[in-house]
Every structure is written in C-alpha cells, then in structure tokens.
Amino acid sequence: MDVDALEAAAAATLPPHVYDYFRATAGGPEVAERSTSAWSAFLHRPHVLQDTERIDTGTTVLGTPVTTPVLVAPMAQQVAADPLGERATAAAAAAAGSLIGISTNTAVPFAEVAAAGAPWWFQLYIFKDRPISEQLVDRAVEHGASAIILTVDITGLRHPSPEANYAVDPTDWPLSPAADRLVNLDPDLRERARGEGGWFARDFGFRAIEWLRERTGLPVVVKGVLRGDDARRAVDAGASAVLVSTHGARAFATSVPSARALAEVADAVGTDVEVYVDSGLRSGIDVATALALGARAVFLGRPVMWGLATGGEAGVRNVLERVHQELVTAMDLLGAPTLADLTQDLVVPA
Ligand SMILES: Cc1cc2nc3c(=O)[nH]c(=O)nc-3n(C[C@H](O)[C@H](O)[C@H](O)COP(=O)(O)O)c2cc1C
C-alpha cells in the first residue's frame, strides 16, 4: 500500500488546519521521516522450506482474540476526518477482526463505539482535575472497554514548532474545544475540563497503574515507554502490557524511534507481560519486523486516519486489510507460518 499517496489524497480532501493537526509531529518533517524510516533500518533472514501453505495471523491481546495483530491506535478528533468518526473506525476494525483504542478526547459516545462491535480499549490521559479521569474510566468500563491504555508520554509542552502548538493549551485546540469533544462526561465535568483542570497531570507516577487496576478491574497498558528500565518498573507496578511508542513522533522530537526501542523493552520484560508497538509503521513488512523484534501486536495511527478521511469505514477497512495482506505475504516469504514463528533471529540491522 502506498501510504504517501493515501496521505496526499487525504490532504486534498481535508481542511488545511485539520490535515496539519493530523500530520503534526513534535518537530519538522525530518522527525516524521525518522519515525518511519527506522523500520526500514532492518533486513530479514528468511527461512526456506517451511510449510507456509496456511498462514495463521490469529492471536490474543490481553485475552481478547483477534484475527490480525494489526490494531487501531487511539486518535483524537476523528470526527474531523469523517462525520462518523470512531463509529466508522470501530466498524472497520470489527470487520477486519481487529481491536480499536479509543482516545480520551473522542467526540463519540462510548455506547456508539461499543455498538460497532469491535473489542475496544480506552486510552486515558490523567487530568489535573482527577474526577474527570475517574468518570471517563468508569463510563468506559460500563460500556465494555476491556483494558485501559494509560498514555504517559505527553506530560507537558512539546517542541515549540508552530504545527505542534495545539499541545500547548488543551482548552484551545484548533479543531474543537474540550466541551465539544469530551462527550462521555457529565456537563459539569466537561465544563471543568475547559479550565485549568483540563490540563494533563504530571504528578501521578507509577502508582497510577495500581490505582487504575483497582478502580476499573481491567488490565492496564502503559503507552509511550521507550526504555527497558521504565518497562520493568511499569510491570513491577502492575502493568499488564507496555506499548512502545513515540506518540507518532508527536511527543518529543529527539526521542529514539519506536523501532529502535522495541527490542530493548521486549528483552527487559521477557514473557511477563505483552509488548506492543506503534509509531511509523507503514506496511506489512514493518509489522513483520515489529513482531520479530518482540511485539505481540502493533497499532496503526495515521494510515488509518488517512483511510478514514478518504473513504470512511470502507477506507479504514481497506488500510487494515491491505497491511494485513502484506503481513501474510511477508510471513510466507520469511518461512514463518504463525506469529510465534516471527522471532528476533529473522531480523538484522540493515
Ligand atoms: C491525529 C492524532 C491524534 C492522536 N491522539 C491521541 C490520543 O488522544 N491519545 C493517545 O494516546 N495517542 C494519540 N495519538 C497517537 C497514536 O495513538 C499513535 O501513538 C500514533 O499515531 C502512532 O504513530 P503513527 O501515526 O505513525 O502510526 C494520536 C495520533 C494522531 C496522528
């Protein structure tokens, strides 16, 4: 799949400020380039003479069965790409046998996300005003979220690039203010989210993992981990999974790309918990590399957004199916008929 062509098609249909928000990184174009090209910095050592008559891409993520390890990353503001927003993305995920992460900043009611039929995990930012986060996770549980993704890589200001300025004041986003997007909150809390209380907290530390587990009874995925030692601490603090991520190069312009951090994290946690990865993955070959480096599943961000902007539900479905099909081809050529056959020895630095 030519993701650049899909992005160009999305750019041609979206209002410029919306496209800018979606493609923004924490720096200039070189930051996006570093995120994606890091996946091409690996080559493969294929096996021959394996029985690949049948390729099986099925697995489970925190106990939820999926028929593909290509999952959908939580992304805010999807209604700006298509009026149906996450209703369409979730329906496409359901059709593809995938799973979707739903952003704290979704503008779609959880009941409507759930009605689309895909398994879903709720992505949480912890607000300064704690009752806002509490009500969001309580509602997510009520509507069938099966895990909490705790995002920990956006705590303060990012690189001060003009494109990324949306991060500076969450009450003044270019696309929609808090009151319009936090639809899963009662009106009084939504109003509080427009003020100082709507800023992300920075003081919660690793203890937030246990707090969330206890409050929700759900497994907690820690998103934004880039170091083995932090991954270990997250696991010791009660995390059920870690998601290696640079937030699609949106968090910190000079952080290492996910592709370079993944093996260290996977080695640090071993088989104690599940490891996922996102940021910069653009093809089924990238997915095969990620799984070989130790990820159990991957999340796609912008390719899904470009599919949504250009074709709604069918557009997202097309992206998921094509990346999935590329993965199947890569597994065939690697001599790896199941996901368990995708092991680190299949990958070397280019
Ligand atoms: C437009 C947009 C909005 C996003 N919103 C969120 C969010 O609300 N919460 C979150 O944890 N990550 C968010 N992310 C980051 C994604 O979950 C994911 O980490 C990233 O998009 C993966 O990189 P990729 O876009 O290169 O595939 C957002 C990314 C984009 C592009």
Coordinates of C-alpha atoms and ligand atoms in Angstrom, one line a residue:
M1 CA 0.0 0.0 0.0
D2 CA 1.3 3.4 -0.9
V3 CA 0.6 5.3 2.3
D4 CA 2.2 8.5 0.9
A5 CA -0.4 8.5 -1.9
L6 CA -3.2 7.9 0.6
E7 CA -1.9 10.8 2.7
A8 CA -1.8 13.1 -0.4
A9 CA -5.4 12.1 -1.2
A10 CA -6.4 12.9 2.4
A11 CA -4.6 16.2 2.3
A12 CA -6.6 17.1 -0.8
T13 CA -10.0 16.5 0.9
L14 CA -9.3 17.7 4.5
P15 CA -9.4 21.4 5.5
P16 CA -5.8 22.5 5.8
H17 CA -5.8 23.0 9.6
V18 CA -7.3 19.6 10.1
Y19 CA -4.7 18.0 7.9
D20 CA -1.9 19.9 9.8
Y21 CA -3.2 18.7 13.1
F22 CA -3.3 15.0 11.9
R23 CA 0.2 15.1 10.4
A24 CA 1.8 17.2 13.1
T25 CA 4.9 15.9 14.8
A26 CA 6.9 17.5 17.7
G27 CA 9.3 19.0 15.1
G28 CA 9.8 19.4 11.4
P29 CA 9.4 16.9 8.5
E30 CA 12.7 15.2 9.5
V31 CA 11.0 13.9 12.7
A32 CA 8.3 12.1 10.8
E33 CA 10.8 10.8 8.4
R34 CA 13.0 9.4 11.3
S35 CA 10.0 7.7 12.8
T36 CA 9.0 5.8 9.6
S37 CA 12.5 5.1 8.2
A38 CA 13.6 3.5 11.4
W39 CA 11.6 0.4 10.4
S40 CA 13.5 0.2 7.1
A41 CA 16.7 0.0 9.1
F42 CA 16.2 -3.7 9.5
L43 CA 16.7 -6.5 6.9
H44 CA 15.4 -10.1 7.2
R45 CA 17.0 -13.5 7.3
P46 CA 14.2 -15.7 5.8
H47 CA 13.9 -19.4 6.5
V48 CA 13.4 -21.7 3.5
L49 CA 11.5 -24.9 3.0
Q50 CA 8.9 -24.2 5.7
D51 CA 5.3 -25.3 5.3
T52 CA 3.6 -22.0 4.6
E53 CA 0.6 -23.5 2.8
R54 CA -1.5 -22.0 5.6
I55 CA -0.6 -18.7 7.2
D56 CA -2.2 -18.1 10.6
T57 CA -2.2 -14.5 11.9
G58 CA -4.6 -15.1 14.8
T59 CA -3.5 -14.2 18.3
T60 CA -4.9 -12.8 21.6
V61 CA -4.2 -9.4 23.1
L62 CA -4.8 -9.4 26.9
G63 CA -7.1 -12.4 26.4
T64 CA -9.1 -10.9 23.6
P65 CA -8.9 -13.0 20.4
V66 CA -8.1 -11.1 17.2
T67 CA -7.6 -12.5 13.7
T68 CA -4.9 -9.9 12.9
P69 CA -2.1 -8.4 15.0
V70 CA -2.7 -5.0 13.2
L71 CA -4.7 -2.9 15.7
V72 CA -6.0 0.7 15.6
A73 CA -4.3 3.3 17.7
P74 CA -6.3 5.7 19.8
M75 CA -6.5 9.0 17.9
A76 CA -8.4 12.2 18.9
Q77 CA -10.6 14.2 16.7
Q78 CA -11.7 11.5 14.2
V79 CA -14.9 13.3 13.5
A80 CA -12.9 15.9 11.8
A81 CA -11.8 13.2 9.3
D82 CA -15.3 11.8 8.8
P83 CA -18.5 12.8 10.5
L84 CA -19.0 9.3 11.9
G85 CA -15.5 9.4 13.4
E86 CA -14.8 6.4 15.6
R87 CA -18.2 4.8 14.7
A88 CA -16.7 4.2 11.3
T89 CA -13.2 3.3 12.5
A90 CA -14.6 0.8 15.0
A91 CA -16.9 -0.8 12.5
A92 CA -13.9 -1.3 10.1
A93 CA -11.9 -2.8 13.0
A94 CA -14.7 -5.2 13.7
A95 CA -14.8 -6.2 10.1
A96 CA -11.1 -6.8 10.0
G97 CA -11.0 -8.9 13.1
S98 CA -9.0 -6.2 14.9
L99 CA -9.3 -4.1 18.0
I100 CA -9.5 -0.3 18.5
G101 CA -8.1 2.1 21.0
I102 CA -10.5 5.0 21.9
S103 CA -8.9 8.3 22.8
T104 CA -9.8 10.3 25.9
N105 CA -10.5 13.1 23.5
T106 CA -13.1 11.2 21.4
A107 CA -16.2 13.1 20.4
V108 CA -18.2 9.9 20.1
P109 CA -20.3 8.4 23.0
F110 CA -18.8 5.2 24.3
A111 CA -22.2 3.4 23.7
E112 CA -21.9 4.1 20.0
V113 CA -18.3 2.9 19.9
A114 CA -19.4 -0.3 21.6
A115 CA -22.3 -0.7 19.2
A116 CA -19.9 -1.0 16.3
G117 CA -18.9 -4.4 17.6
A118 CA -15.1 -4.3 17.8
P119 CA -13.3 -5.1 21.0
W120 CA -12.1 -1.7 22.4
W121 CA -9.6 -0.4 24.9
F122 CA -10.0 3.1 26.5
Q123 CA -7.0 5.4 26.3
L124 CA -6.7 7.6 29.3
Y125 CA -4.9 10.9 29.9
I126 CA -4.9 11.8 33.6
F127 CA -6.2 15.3 34.1
K128 CA -5.2 17.6 36.9
D129 CA -8.8 17.6 37.9
R130 CA -9.0 13.9 38.9
P131 CA -12.8 13.4 38.9
I132 CA -12.7 14.0 35.1
S133 CA -10.4 11.0 34.6
E134 CA -12.4 8.9 37.1
Q135 CA -15.7 9.5 35.4
L136 CA -14.2 8.7 32.0
V137 CA -12.8 5.3 33.1
D138 CA -16.0 4.4 35.0
R139 CA -18.0 5.1 31.8
A140 CA -15.6 3.2 29.7
V141 CA -15.9 0.1 32.0
E142 CA -19.7 0.5 31.8
H143 CA -19.6 0.3 28.0
G144 CA -17.4 -2.7 27.7
A145 CA -13.9 -1.4 27.3
S146 CA -11.6 -4.4 28.1
A147 CA -8.4 -2.6 29.0
I148 CA -7.2 0.8 29.9
I149 CA -4.3 2.3 27.9
L150 CA -2.6 4.8 30.1
T151 CA -0.7 7.3 28.0
V152 CA 2.4 8.6 29.8
D153 CA 4.5 10.3 27.1
I154 CA 2.7 13.6 26.9
T155 CA 3.0 15.5 30.1
G156 CA 3.9 19.0 29.2
L157 CA 4.9 21.2 26.4
R158 CA 6.3 19.7 23.3
H159 CA 8.8 21.0 20.8
P160 CA 7.6 24.5 20.1
S161 CA 7.0 24.1 16.4
P162 CA 4.1 26.0 15.0
E163 CA 2.4 22.8 13.8
A164 CA 2.5 21.3 17.3
N165 CA 1.2 24.3 19.1
Y166 CA -2.2 22.5 19.6
A167 CA -0.4 20.8 22.5
V168 CA 0.2 24.0 24.4
D169 CA -3.3 24.7 25.6
P170 CA -5.8 21.8 25.6
T171 CA -8.6 24.3 26.1
D172 CA -7.8 26.0 22.8
W173 CA -7.4 23.2 20.2
P174 CA -7.6 24.1 16.6
L175 CA -10.3 21.5 16.0
S176 CA -12.7 21.5 18.9
P177 CA -12.7 22.8 22.5
A178 CA -13.0 20.4 25.4
A179 CA -16.7 20.9 25.7
D180 CA -17.3 19.6 22.2
R181 CA -15.2 16.5 22.4
L182 CA -15.4 15.1 25.9
V183 CA -19.0 13.9 25.3
N184 CA -18.7 11.0 27.7
L185 CA -18.5 13.4 30.7
D186 CA -21.4 15.0 32.6
P187 CA -21.8 18.6 31.5
D188 CA -20.3 20.0 34.8
L189 CA -17.1 18.0 34.4
R190 CA -16.9 18.8 30.8
E191 CA -17.0 22.4 31.7
R192 CA -14.3 21.9 34.3
A193 CA -12.2 20.3 31.6
R194 CA -12.2 23.6 29.7
G195 CA -10.3 25.3 32.5
E196 CA -7.1 24.6 34.4
G197 CA -8.4 21.1 35.4
G198 CA -8.3 20.1 31.8
W199 CA -4.5 20.1 31.7
F200 CA -2.7 16.8 31.9
A201 CA -1.3 16.0 35.3
R202 CA 2.4 15.2 35.7
D203 CA 2.5 14.1 39.3
F204 CA 0.9 10.6 39.3
G205 CA 3.9 8.4 38.8
F206 CA 4.0 4.6 38.5
R207 CA 1.4 4.3 41.3
A208 CA -1.3 5.4 38.8
I209 CA -1.2 1.9 37.3
E210 CA -2.3 0.2 40.5
W211 CA -5.0 2.9 41.1
L212 CA -6.4 2.3 37.6
R213 CA -6.4 -1.5 38.0
E214 CA -8.2 -1.3 41.3
R215 CA -10.8 1.3 40.1
T216 CA -11.6 -0.4 36.8
G217 CA -10.8 -4.1 37.4
L218 CA -9.2 -4.0 33.9
P219 CA -5.7 -4.7 32.8
V220 CA -3.6 -1.6 32.2
V221 CA -1.4 -1.0 29.1
V222 CA 1.3 1.7 29.6
K223 CA 1.7 3.6 26.4
G224 CA 4.7 5.6 25.5
V225 CA 7.5 3.5 27.0
L226 CA 10.9 3.7 25.2
R227 CA 13.3 2.2 27.8
G228 CA 13.8 -1.3 29.2
D229 CA 14.1 0.0 32.8
D230 CA 10.9 2.0 32.6
A231 CA 9.1 -1.0 31.1
R232 CA 10.3 -3.1 34.0
R233 CA 9.1 -0.6 36.6
A234 CA 5.7 -0.4 34.9
V235 CA 5.4 -4.2 35.1
D236 CA 6.5 -4.2 38.7
A237 CA 3.9 -1.5 39.4
G238 CA 1.1 -3.7 38.0
A239 CA 1.0 -3.1 34.2
S240 CA -0.3 -6.0 32.1
A241 CA 1.3 -4.7 28.9
V242 CA 3.6 -1.9 27.6
L243 CA 3.1 -0.1 24.3
V244 CA 6.4 1.1 22.9
S245 CA 5.5 4.4 21.3
T246 CA 6.7 7.9 20.4
H247 CA 3.1 9.0 20.0
G248 CA 3.7 9.0 16.3
A249 CA 6.7 11.3 16.7
R250 CA 4.3 13.8 18.4
A251 CA 5.7 13.7 21.9
F252 CA 9.4 14.7 21.8
A253 CA 11.2 15.5 18.6
T254 CA 14.5 14.0 19.6
S255 CA 13.4 10.7 21.2
V256 CA 14.6 7.5 19.8
P257 CA 12.1 6.0 17.3
S258 CA 10.0 3.1 18.5
A259 CA 11.7 0.8 16.1
R260 CA 15.0 1.3 17.9
A261 CA 13.5 1.0 21.4
L262 CA 11.4 -2.1 20.9
A263 CA 13.9 -4.9 21.3
E264 CA 15.3 -3.4 24.5
V265 CA 11.9 -3.2 26.0
A266 CA 10.9 -6.7 24.9
D267 CA 14.1 -8.1 26.3
A268 CA 13.6 -6.2 29.6
V269 CA 10.1 -7.6 30.3
G270 CA 10.6 -11.1 28.8
T271 CA 7.4 -13.1 28.8
D272 CA 6.0 -11.4 31.9
V273 CA 3.7 -9.1 30.0
E274 CA 2.6 -8.4 26.5
V275 CA 4.5 -5.8 24.4
Y276 CA 3.0 -3.8 21.6
V277 CA 4.5 -1.1 19.4
D278 CA 3.3 1.8 17.3
S279 CA 4.7 4.9 15.5
G280 CA 5.9 5.0 12.0
L281 CA 4.7 1.5 10.9
R282 CA 3.6 1.8 7.3
S283 CA 3.5 -1.7 5.8
G284 CA 3.0 -5.3 6.5
I285 CA 6.8 -5.8 6.3
D286 CA 7.2 -3.2 9.1
V287 CA 4.6 -5.2 11.1
A288 CA 6.6 -8.4 10.5
T289 CA 9.7 -6.7 11.7
A290 CA 8.0 -5.4 14.8
L291 CA 6.6 -8.8 15.7
A292 CA 10.0 -10.4 15.1
L293 CA 11.6 -7.8 17.4
G294 CA 9.3 -8.8 20.2
A295 CA 5.9 -7.1 19.8
R296 CA 2.7 -9.2 20.1
A297 CA 0.7 -6.8 18.1
V298 CA 1.1 -3.3 16.5
F299 CA -1.1 -0.2 16.4
L300 CA -1.5 1.9 13.3
G301 CA -2.2 5.6 13.6
R302 CA -2.0 7.9 10.6
P303 CA -2.5 5.3 7.9
V304 CA -5.9 4.6 9.5
M305 CA -6.7 8.3 9.7
W306 CA -5.9 8.8 6.0
G307 CA -8.2 5.8 5.2
L308 CA -11.0 7.4 7.3
A309 CA -10.6 10.8 5.7
T310 CA -10.6 9.4 2.1
G311 CA -13.1 6.6 2.4
G312 CA -14.8 6.5 5.8
E313 CA -15.4 3.0 7.2
A314 CA -14.5 1.3 3.8
G315 CA -11.3 3.4 3.6
V316 CA -10.2 2.2 7.1
R317 CA -11.1 -1.3 6.2
N318 CA -9.0 -1.1 3.1
V319 CA -6.0 0.1 5.0
L320 CA -6.3 -2.7 7.6
E321 CA -6.9 -5.4 5.1
R322 CA -4.0 -4.3 2.8
V323 CA -1.5 -4.1 5.6
H324 CA -2.7 -7.4 6.9
Q325 CA -2.3 -8.9 3.4
E326 CA 1.2 -7.6 3.2
L327 CA 1.9 -9.2 6.6
V328 CA 0.7 -12.5 5.3
T329 CA 3.0 -12.2 2.2
A330 CA 5.9 -11.3 4.5
M331 CA 5.3 -14.3 6.7
D332 CA 5.2 -16.6 3.7
L333 CA 8.5 -15.2 2.4
L334 CA 10.1 -15.4 5.9
G335 CA 9.0 -19.0 6.2
A336 CA 7.0 -18.1 9.3
P337 CA 3.5 -19.6 9.1
T338 CA 2.4 -18.4 12.6
L339 CA 3.0 -15.2 14.6
A340 CA 5.0 -17.3 17.1
D341 CA 7.4 -18.1 14.3
L342 CA 8.3 -14.4 13.9
T343 CA 11.4 -14.5 16.1
Q344 CA 14.3 -12.0 16.7
D345 CA 16.8 -14.1 14.6
L346 CA 14.8 -13.2 11.5
V347 CA 15.9 -9.6 11.8
V348 CA 19.3 -7.9 11.4
P349 CA 20.3 -4.2 11.2
A350 CA 20.4 -3.1 7.6
Ligands
LIG1 C1 -4.3 12.9 14.9 C2 -3.7 12.0 16.1 C3 -4.3 12.1 17.3 C4 -3.8 11.3 18.3 N1 -4.5 11.3 19.6 C5 -4.0 10.5 20.5 C6 -4.7 10.5 21.8 O1 -5.7 11.1 22.0 N2 -4.2 9.7 22.8 C7 -3.0 8.9 22.6 O2 -2.6 8.2 23.5 N3 -2.4 8.9 21.4 C8 -2.8 9.7 20.4 N4 -2.2 9.7 19.2 C9 -1.0 8.8 19.0 C10 -1.5 7.5 18.4 O3 -2.1 6.7 19.4 C11 -0.2 6.6 18.0 O4 0.7 6.5 19.1 C12 0.5 7.2 16.8 O5 -0.4 7.8 15.9 C13 1.2 6.1 16.0 O6 2.0 6.5 15.1 P1 1.7 6.6 13.5 O7 0.7 7.7 13.4 O8 3.0 7.0 12.9 O9 1.1 5.3 13.1 C14 -2.7 10.5 18.1 C15 -2.1 10.5 16.9 C16 -2.6 11.2 15.8 C17 -1.9 11.2 14.5

